[in-house]
Amino acid sequence: MGRVIQSILTVILSVELIIGNLGNGFIVVVNCMDWIKRRKITSVEQILTALAISRIGVLWLVLLSWWISVLYPALRIPGKIFRVVYISLRVSNHFSFWFATCLGIFYFLKIANFSNSVFLYLKWRVKKVVSVTLLVSLVLLFINLIQMNIYIDTWIDGSKRNMSYNSSSWNYVQFYKVILFANSMFMFVPFTVSLATFLLLIISLWKHLKRMQHKARGSRDASTTAHVKALQTVIAFLLLYAVYFVSFLLQVWSFELLEKSPIILFVWATKIVFPSGHSYLLILGNCKLRQTFLSVLWWLRCRFKDARPESGPYGNFVR
């Protein structure tokens, strides 16, 4: 039974990796081709492209981590390999979260309507707000990487002093728990910002609908539609973010049960739901990407129908 579950989870993980690379790759290719064609790229397209590139990096590093866990069982991963792979994965995850947060901030400032002077000041300078947000995230990333390097050095030194397997395994579990807890604190910052933009969008929509009722107009005008679409984007991000955050808790528990590889596979499969699934929600939420995606699907459908042999006992010879 355990082998069956492991095989199913392996297939699910492989499918998620393929789907995620296809979705994020599609966003990069479409935006880059449009950039080359029109010789310009909008701010939203810049954020979407950077977000998709960072998530492609996350997916490939997850695949690399999976391979390393197979090549180096029983927690005997060389310190240098662990440092390079883990820090690279942390950097990719960082940009994945923060570019998604910047996208939510951009939608919020472009769509929401408040009479507050601070909000109007930020609304008129939305590009600068996004740029400053990314600069602040780089400072947090720098602090996080310094912290991670200190933890990794401490763990490697401790492992060298005590080479017994049971002790090194226990130290690795404790070390990984500390790292996961530290990273969860840094991940909580973009999550909080996204949650704040979500709540402010709800307040903005509520005020807008109230104004429309006083003017005796329909509530489904352009501004309302824009609010709803932005809320759908942010809600999807928050839900997938929550799934990713829960996977961190599962990962701590899985290291208590390292001999049960299906649990580890389940954790990996849960973690990459976010970078894989969110790309398709972004495609469906963007008019240009959605139309191009539907065109590609229609083209593939036509190609499949043309390549399919004719029915009948003589196949293609029957006309």
Short mmCIF file of C-alpha atoms in Angstrom, two decimals:
data_model
loop_
_atom_site.label_atom_id
_atom_site.label_comp_id
_atom_site.label_asym_id
_atom_site.label_seq_id
_atom_site.Cartn_x
_atom_site.Cartn_y
_atom_site.Cartn_z
CA MET A 1 0.00 0.00 0.00
CA GLY A 2 2.86 2.36 0.85
CA ARG A 3 4.47 1.84 -2.56
CA VAL A 4 1.17 2.53 -4.32
CA ILE A 5 0.73 5.81 -2.42
CA GLN A 6 4.34 6.74 -3.14
CA SER A 7 3.84 6.08 -6.85
CA ILE A 8 0.63 8.15 -6.94
CA LEU A 9 2.32 11.07 -5.15
CA THR A 10 5.30 10.83 -7.50
CA VAL A 11 2.98 11.08 -10.51
CA ILE A 12 1.11 14.02 -8.95
CA LEU A 13 4.37 15.81 -8.18
CA SER A 14 5.67 15.22 -11.71
CA VAL A 15 2.42 16.49 -13.27
CA GLU A 16 2.50 19.61 -11.07
CA LEU A 17 6.07 20.35 -12.12
CA ILE A 18 5.21 19.97 -15.82
CA ILE A 19 2.00 22.00 -15.58
CA GLY A 20 3.72 24.71 -13.55
CA ASN A 21 6.59 25.08 -16.01
CA LEU A 22 4.16 25.20 -18.95
CA GLY A 23 1.95 27.85 -17.33
CA ASN A 24 4.75 30.11 -16.16
CA GLY A 25 6.68 29.57 -19.39
CA PHE A 26 3.58 30.59 -21.34
CA ILE A 27 3.38 33.89 -19.43
CA VAL A 28 7.07 34.64 -20.09
CA VAL A 29 6.90 33.76 -23.80
CA VAL A 30 3.70 35.73 -24.51
CA ASN A 31 4.87 38.86 -22.68
CA CYS A 32 8.37 38.74 -24.19
CA MET A 33 7.02 38.24 -27.73
CA ASP A 34 4.60 41.12 -27.23
CA TRP A 35 7.46 43.23 -25.86
CA ILE A 36 9.59 42.53 -28.94
CA LYS A 37 6.65 43.23 -31.25
CA ARG A 38 5.45 46.48 -29.66
CA ARG A 39 8.86 47.63 -28.33
CA LYS A 40 7.29 48.38 -24.96
CA ILE A 41 5.98 46.52 -21.95
CA THR A 42 3.47 47.65 -19.32
CA SER A 43 4.11 47.60 -15.59
CA VAL A 44 1.69 44.70 -15.07
CA GLU A 45 3.43 42.69 -17.80
CA GLN A 46 6.81 43.39 -16.18
CA ILE A 47 5.59 42.12 -12.81
CA LEU A 48 3.89 39.07 -14.35
CA THR A 49 7.00 38.18 -16.36
CA ALA A 50 9.32 38.54 -13.35
CA LEU A 51 6.88 36.53 -11.22
CA ALA A 52 6.70 33.73 -13.80
CA ILE A 53 10.52 33.59 -14.14
CA SER A 54 10.97 33.37 -10.37
CA ARG A 55 8.43 30.54 -10.18
CA ILE A 56 10.13 28.61 -12.97
CA GLY A 57 13.26 28.84 -10.83
CA VAL A 58 11.32 27.60 -7.79
CA LEU A 59 9.94 24.59 -9.69
CA TRP A 60 13.32 23.53 -11.08
CA LEU A 61 14.98 23.93 -7.68
CA VAL A 62 12.21 21.83 -6.12
CA LEU A 63 12.96 19.16 -8.72
CA LEU A 64 16.67 19.42 -7.91
CA SER A 65 15.94 19.13 -4.17
CA TRP A 66 13.84 16.06 -4.89
CA TRP A 67 16.70 14.44 -6.80
CA ILE A 68 19.16 15.29 -4.03
CA SER A 69 16.89 13.69 -1.42
CA VAL A 70 16.98 10.51 -3.54
CA LEU A 71 20.75 10.61 -4.10
CA TYR A 72 21.53 11.42 -0.47
CA PRO A 73 19.14 9.49 1.78
CA ALA A 74 19.36 9.30 5.54
CA LEU A 75 20.11 13.03 5.92
CA ARG A 76 23.70 12.77 4.65
CA ILE A 77 23.54 15.74 2.30
CA PRO A 78 26.90 17.50 1.84
CA GLY A 79 26.94 20.94 3.45
CA LYS A 80 28.04 22.81 0.30
CA ILE A 81 25.30 21.24 -1.84
CA PHE A 82 22.69 21.94 0.81
CA ARG A 83 23.82 25.57 1.13
CA VAL A 84 23.73 26.30 -2.61
CA VAL A 85 20.41 24.55 -3.29
CA TYR A 86 18.63 25.83 -0.19
CA ILE A 87 19.75 29.46 -0.58
CA SER A 88 18.86 29.41 -4.30
CA LEU A 89 15.43 28.01 -3.46
CA ARG A 90 14.98 30.61 -0.74
CA VAL A 91 15.86 33.46 -3.14
CA SER A 92 13.45 32.15 -5.80
CA ASN A 93 10.67 31.72 -3.24
CA HIS A 94 11.31 35.21 -1.90
CA PHE A 95 10.87 36.85 -5.30
CA SER A 96 7.90 34.62 -6.08
CA PHE A 97 6.06 35.85 -2.98
CA TRP A 98 7.06 39.49 -3.29
CA PHE A 99 6.32 39.86 -7.00
CA ALA A 100 2.87 38.40 -6.31
CA THR A 101 2.48 40.89 -3.47
CA CYS A 102 3.57 43.76 -5.74
CA LEU A 103 0.98 42.64 -8.27
CA GLY A 104 -1.71 42.85 -5.58
CA ILE A 105 -0.47 46.32 -4.53
CA PHE A 106 -0.51 47.48 -8.15
CA TYR A 107 -4.11 46.29 -8.67
CA PHE A 108 -5.16 47.84 -5.37
CA LEU A 109 -3.73 51.29 -6.13
CA LYS A 110 -5.05 51.29 -9.70
CA ILE A 111 -8.58 50.13 -8.87
CA ALA A 112 -9.46 51.22 -5.31
CA ASN A 113 -11.09 54.60 -4.68
CA PHE A 114 -10.38 56.49 -1.44
CA SER A 115 -10.41 60.22 -0.79
CA ASN A 116 -7.57 59.95 1.70
CA SER A 117 -4.63 62.20 0.76
CA VAL A 118 -2.03 59.52 1.55
CA PHE A 119 -3.81 57.02 -0.69
CA LEU A 120 -4.07 59.56 -3.53
CA TYR A 121 -0.37 60.35 -3.18
CA LEU A 122 0.47 56.63 -3.46
CA LYS A 123 -2.03 56.13 -6.29
CA TRP A 124 -0.36 58.80 -8.42
CA ARG A 125 3.03 57.17 -7.79
CA VAL A 126 2.11 53.50 -8.12
CA LYS A 127 5.33 52.59 -9.98
CA LYS A 128 7.47 54.14 -7.25
CA VAL A 129 5.45 52.32 -4.58
CA VAL A 130 6.11 48.98 -6.31
CA SER A 131 9.81 49.83 -6.71
CA VAL A 132 10.16 50.80 -3.03
CA THR A 133 8.33 47.61 -2.01
CA LEU A 134 10.83 45.53 -3.98
CA LEU A 135 13.75 47.43 -2.43
CA VAL A 136 12.39 46.77 1.06
CA SER A 137 11.98 43.10 0.16
CA LEU A 138 15.65 42.99 -0.91
CA VAL A 139 16.66 44.28 2.52
CA LEU A 140 14.58 41.54 4.15
CA LEU A 141 16.11 38.97 1.81
CA PHE A 142 19.62 40.13 2.72
CA ILE A 143 18.84 39.78 6.44
CA ASN A 144 17.26 36.37 5.88
CA LEU A 145 20.25 35.07 3.90
CA ILE A 146 22.68 36.23 6.59
CA GLN A 147 20.58 34.45 9.19
CA MET A 148 20.39 31.28 7.08
CA ASN A 149 24.14 31.21 6.51
CA ILE A 150 24.76 31.49 10.25
CA TYR A 151 22.38 28.58 10.93
CA ILE A 152 23.93 26.45 8.18
CA ASP A 153 27.48 27.12 9.41
CA THR A 154 26.44 26.20 12.95
CA TRP A 155 24.82 22.97 11.76
CA ILE A 156 27.83 21.95 9.61
CA ASP A 157 30.27 22.63 12.47
CA GLY A 158 28.11 20.63 14.87
CA SER A 159 27.90 17.74 12.41
CA LYS A 160 31.69 17.66 12.01
CA ARG A 161 32.23 17.52 15.77
CA ASN A 162 29.74 14.67 16.24
CA MET A 163 29.77 12.18 13.35
CA SER A 164 27.34 9.64 14.83
CA TYR A 165 24.28 9.08 12.61
CA ASN A 166 21.60 9.40 15.32
CA SER A 167 23.07 12.62 16.65
CA SER A 168 23.50 14.20 13.19
CA SER A 169 19.94 13.22 12.25
CA TRP A 170 18.56 14.79 15.40
CA ASN A 171 20.65 17.94 14.86
CA TYR A 172 19.43 18.16 11.26
CA VAL A 173 15.79 17.94 12.33
CA GLN A 174 16.27 20.64 14.95
CA PHE A 175 18.23 22.77 12.50
CA TYR A 176 15.53 22.47 9.83
CA LYS A 177 12.81 23.38 12.32
CA VAL A 178 14.69 26.57 13.19
CA ILE A 179 15.13 27.45 9.52
CA LEU A 180 11.48 26.80 8.69
CA PHE A 181 10.35 28.92 11.63
CA ALA A 182 12.66 31.79 10.59
CA ASN A 183 11.50 31.61 6.97
CA SER A 184 7.85 31.53 8.02
CA MET A 185 8.40 34.86 9.78
CA PHE A 186 9.84 36.41 6.62
CA MET A 187 7.05 34.87 4.52
CA PHE A 188 4.47 36.32 6.89
CA VAL A 189 5.39 39.88 5.82
CA PRO A 190 4.20 39.65 2.16
CA PHE A 191 1.21 37.61 3.31
CA THR A 192 0.23 40.40 5.73
CA VAL A 193 0.63 43.05 3.00
CA SER A 194 -1.52 41.02 0.60
CA LEU A 195 -4.15 40.49 3.30
CA ALA A 196 -4.20 44.25 3.98
CA THR A 197 -4.72 45.05 0.27
CA PHE A 198 -7.53 42.48 0.18
CA LEU A 199 -9.34 44.07 3.13
CA LEU A 200 -8.87 47.58 1.69
CA LEU A 201 -10.24 46.43 -1.67
CA ILE A 202 -13.34 45.07 0.09
CA ILE A 203 -13.82 48.42 1.86
CA SER A 204 -13.34 50.28 -1.43
CA LEU A 205 -15.87 48.04 -3.19
CA TRP A 206 -18.38 48.47 -0.36
CA LYS A 207 -18.06 52.28 -0.53
CA HIS A 208 -18.36 52.23 -4.29
CA LEU A 209 -21.54 50.12 -4.21
CA LYS A 210 -22.99 52.44 -1.58
CA ARG A 211 -22.35 55.46 -3.85
CA MET A 212 -23.95 53.65 -6.79
CA GLN A 213 -27.08 52.91 -4.76
CA HIS A 214 -27.46 56.58 -3.84
CA LYS A 215 -27.18 57.48 -7.52
CA ALA A 216 -29.77 54.82 -8.43
CA ARG A 217 -27.44 53.15 -10.90
CA GLY A 218 -26.65 49.49 -11.50
CA SER A 219 -23.97 48.04 -9.32
CA ARG A 220 -22.21 46.12 -12.09
CA ASP A 221 -20.42 49.08 -13.71
CA ALA A 222 -16.79 49.06 -14.90
CA SER A 223 -15.39 50.00 -11.49
CA THR A 224 -17.33 47.25 -9.73
CA THR A 225 -16.16 44.68 -12.28
CA ALA A 226 -12.56 45.81 -11.81
CA HIS A 227 -12.92 45.54 -8.02
CA VAL A 228 -14.33 42.02 -8.27
CA LYS A 229 -11.60 40.83 -10.64
CA ALA A 230 -8.90 42.27 -8.39
CA LEU A 231 -10.49 40.63 -5.35
CA GLN A 232 -10.59 37.29 -7.16
CA THR A 233 -6.87 37.59 -7.95
CA VAL A 234 -5.94 38.46 -4.37
CA ILE A 235 -8.23 35.79 -2.87
CA ALA A 236 -6.68 33.11 -5.10
CA PHE A 237 -3.21 34.29 -4.07
CA LEU A 238 -4.11 34.21 -0.36
CA LEU A 239 -5.68 30.75 -0.56
CA LEU A 240 -2.71 29.24 -2.39
CA TYR A 241 -0.36 31.10 -0.05
CA ALA A 242 -2.19 29.52 2.91
CA VAL A 243 -1.76 26.05 1.35
CA TYR A 244 1.96 26.74 0.94
CA PHE A 245 2.20 27.95 4.54
CA VAL A 246 0.46 24.81 5.82
CA SER A 247 2.97 22.73 3.87
CA PHE A 248 5.70 24.31 5.99
CA LEU A 249 4.02 22.96 9.11
CA LEU A 250 3.70 19.56 7.44
CA GLN A 251 7.37 19.69 6.54
CA VAL A 252 8.34 20.12 10.18
CA TRP A 253 6.22 17.09 11.06
CA SER A 254 7.58 15.06 8.13
CA PHE A 255 11.12 15.38 9.43
CA GLU A 256 9.97 13.59 12.57
CA LEU A 257 8.99 10.66 10.29
CA LEU A 258 11.85 10.67 7.78
CA GLU A 259 11.62 6.99 7.00
CA LYS A 260 8.11 7.48 5.56
CA SER A 261 8.91 8.84 2.11
CA PRO A 262 5.20 9.23 1.06
CA ILE A 263 4.87 11.97 3.67
CA ILE A 264 7.83 13.83 2.20
CA LEU A 265 6.39 13.48 -1.32
CA PHE A 266 3.04 14.75 -0.07
CA VAL A 267 4.77 17.81 1.41
CA TRP A 268 6.56 18.55 -1.88
CA ALA A 269 3.32 18.08 -3.85
CA THR A 270 1.52 20.46 -1.49
CA LYS A 271 4.24 23.10 -1.65
CA ILE A 272 4.32 23.46 -5.43
CA VAL A 273 0.54 23.84 -5.76
CA PHE A 274 1.15 27.55 -5.21
CA PRO A 275 3.74 28.29 -7.95
CA SER A 276 2.09 25.85 -10.36
CA GLY A 277 -1.61 26.64 -9.93
CA HIS A 278 -1.40 30.40 -9.43
CA SER A 279 0.08 30.90 -12.93
CA TYR A 280 -3.13 29.63 -14.56
CA LEU A 281 -5.26 31.88 -12.35
CA LEU A 282 -3.13 34.82 -13.51
CA ILE A 283 -3.56 33.75 -17.14
CA LEU A 284 -7.35 33.56 -16.79
CA GLY A 285 -7.43 36.90 -14.96
CA ASN A 286 -5.46 38.76 -17.65
CA CYS A 287 -7.37 39.59 -20.85
CA LYS A 288 -4.40 39.33 -23.24
CA LEU A 289 -3.02 36.15 -21.70
CA ARG A 290 -6.47 34.56 -21.56
CA GLN A 291 -7.19 35.26 -25.23
CA THR A 292 -3.78 33.97 -26.30
CA PHE A 293 -4.18 30.89 -24.13
CA LEU A 294 -7.60 30.11 -25.63
CA SER A 295 -6.18 30.65 -29.12
CA VAL A 296 -3.38 28.18 -28.41
CA LEU A 297 -5.86 25.63 -27.07
CA TRP A 298 -8.04 26.07 -30.18
CA TRP A 299 -4.98 25.66 -32.44
CA LEU A 300 -3.94 22.48 -30.58
CA ARG A 301 -7.49 21.15 -30.86
CA CYS A 302 -7.54 21.76 -34.61
CA ARG A 303 -4.12 20.17 -35.04
CA PHE A 304 -5.24 17.13 -33.07
CA LYS A 305 -8.39 16.76 -35.19
CA ASP A 306 -6.35 17.08 -38.41
CA ALA A 307 -3.81 14.50 -37.23
CA ARG A 308 -6.48 12.01 -36.12
CA PRO A 309 -7.06 9.23 -38.73
CA GLU A 310 -10.43 9.05 -40.43
CA SER A 311 -12.89 6.48 -39.15
CA GLY A 312 -13.57 3.45 -41.31
CA PRO A 313 -11.94 0.15 -42.24
CA TYR A 314 -9.44 1.83 -44.60
CA GLY A 315 -8.41 4.75 -42.36
CA ASN A 316 -7.19 7.82 -44.29
CA PHE A 317 -8.06 6.25 -47.66
CA VAL A 318 -11.74 6.70 -46.95
CA ARG A 319 -13.02 10.10 -48.14
#
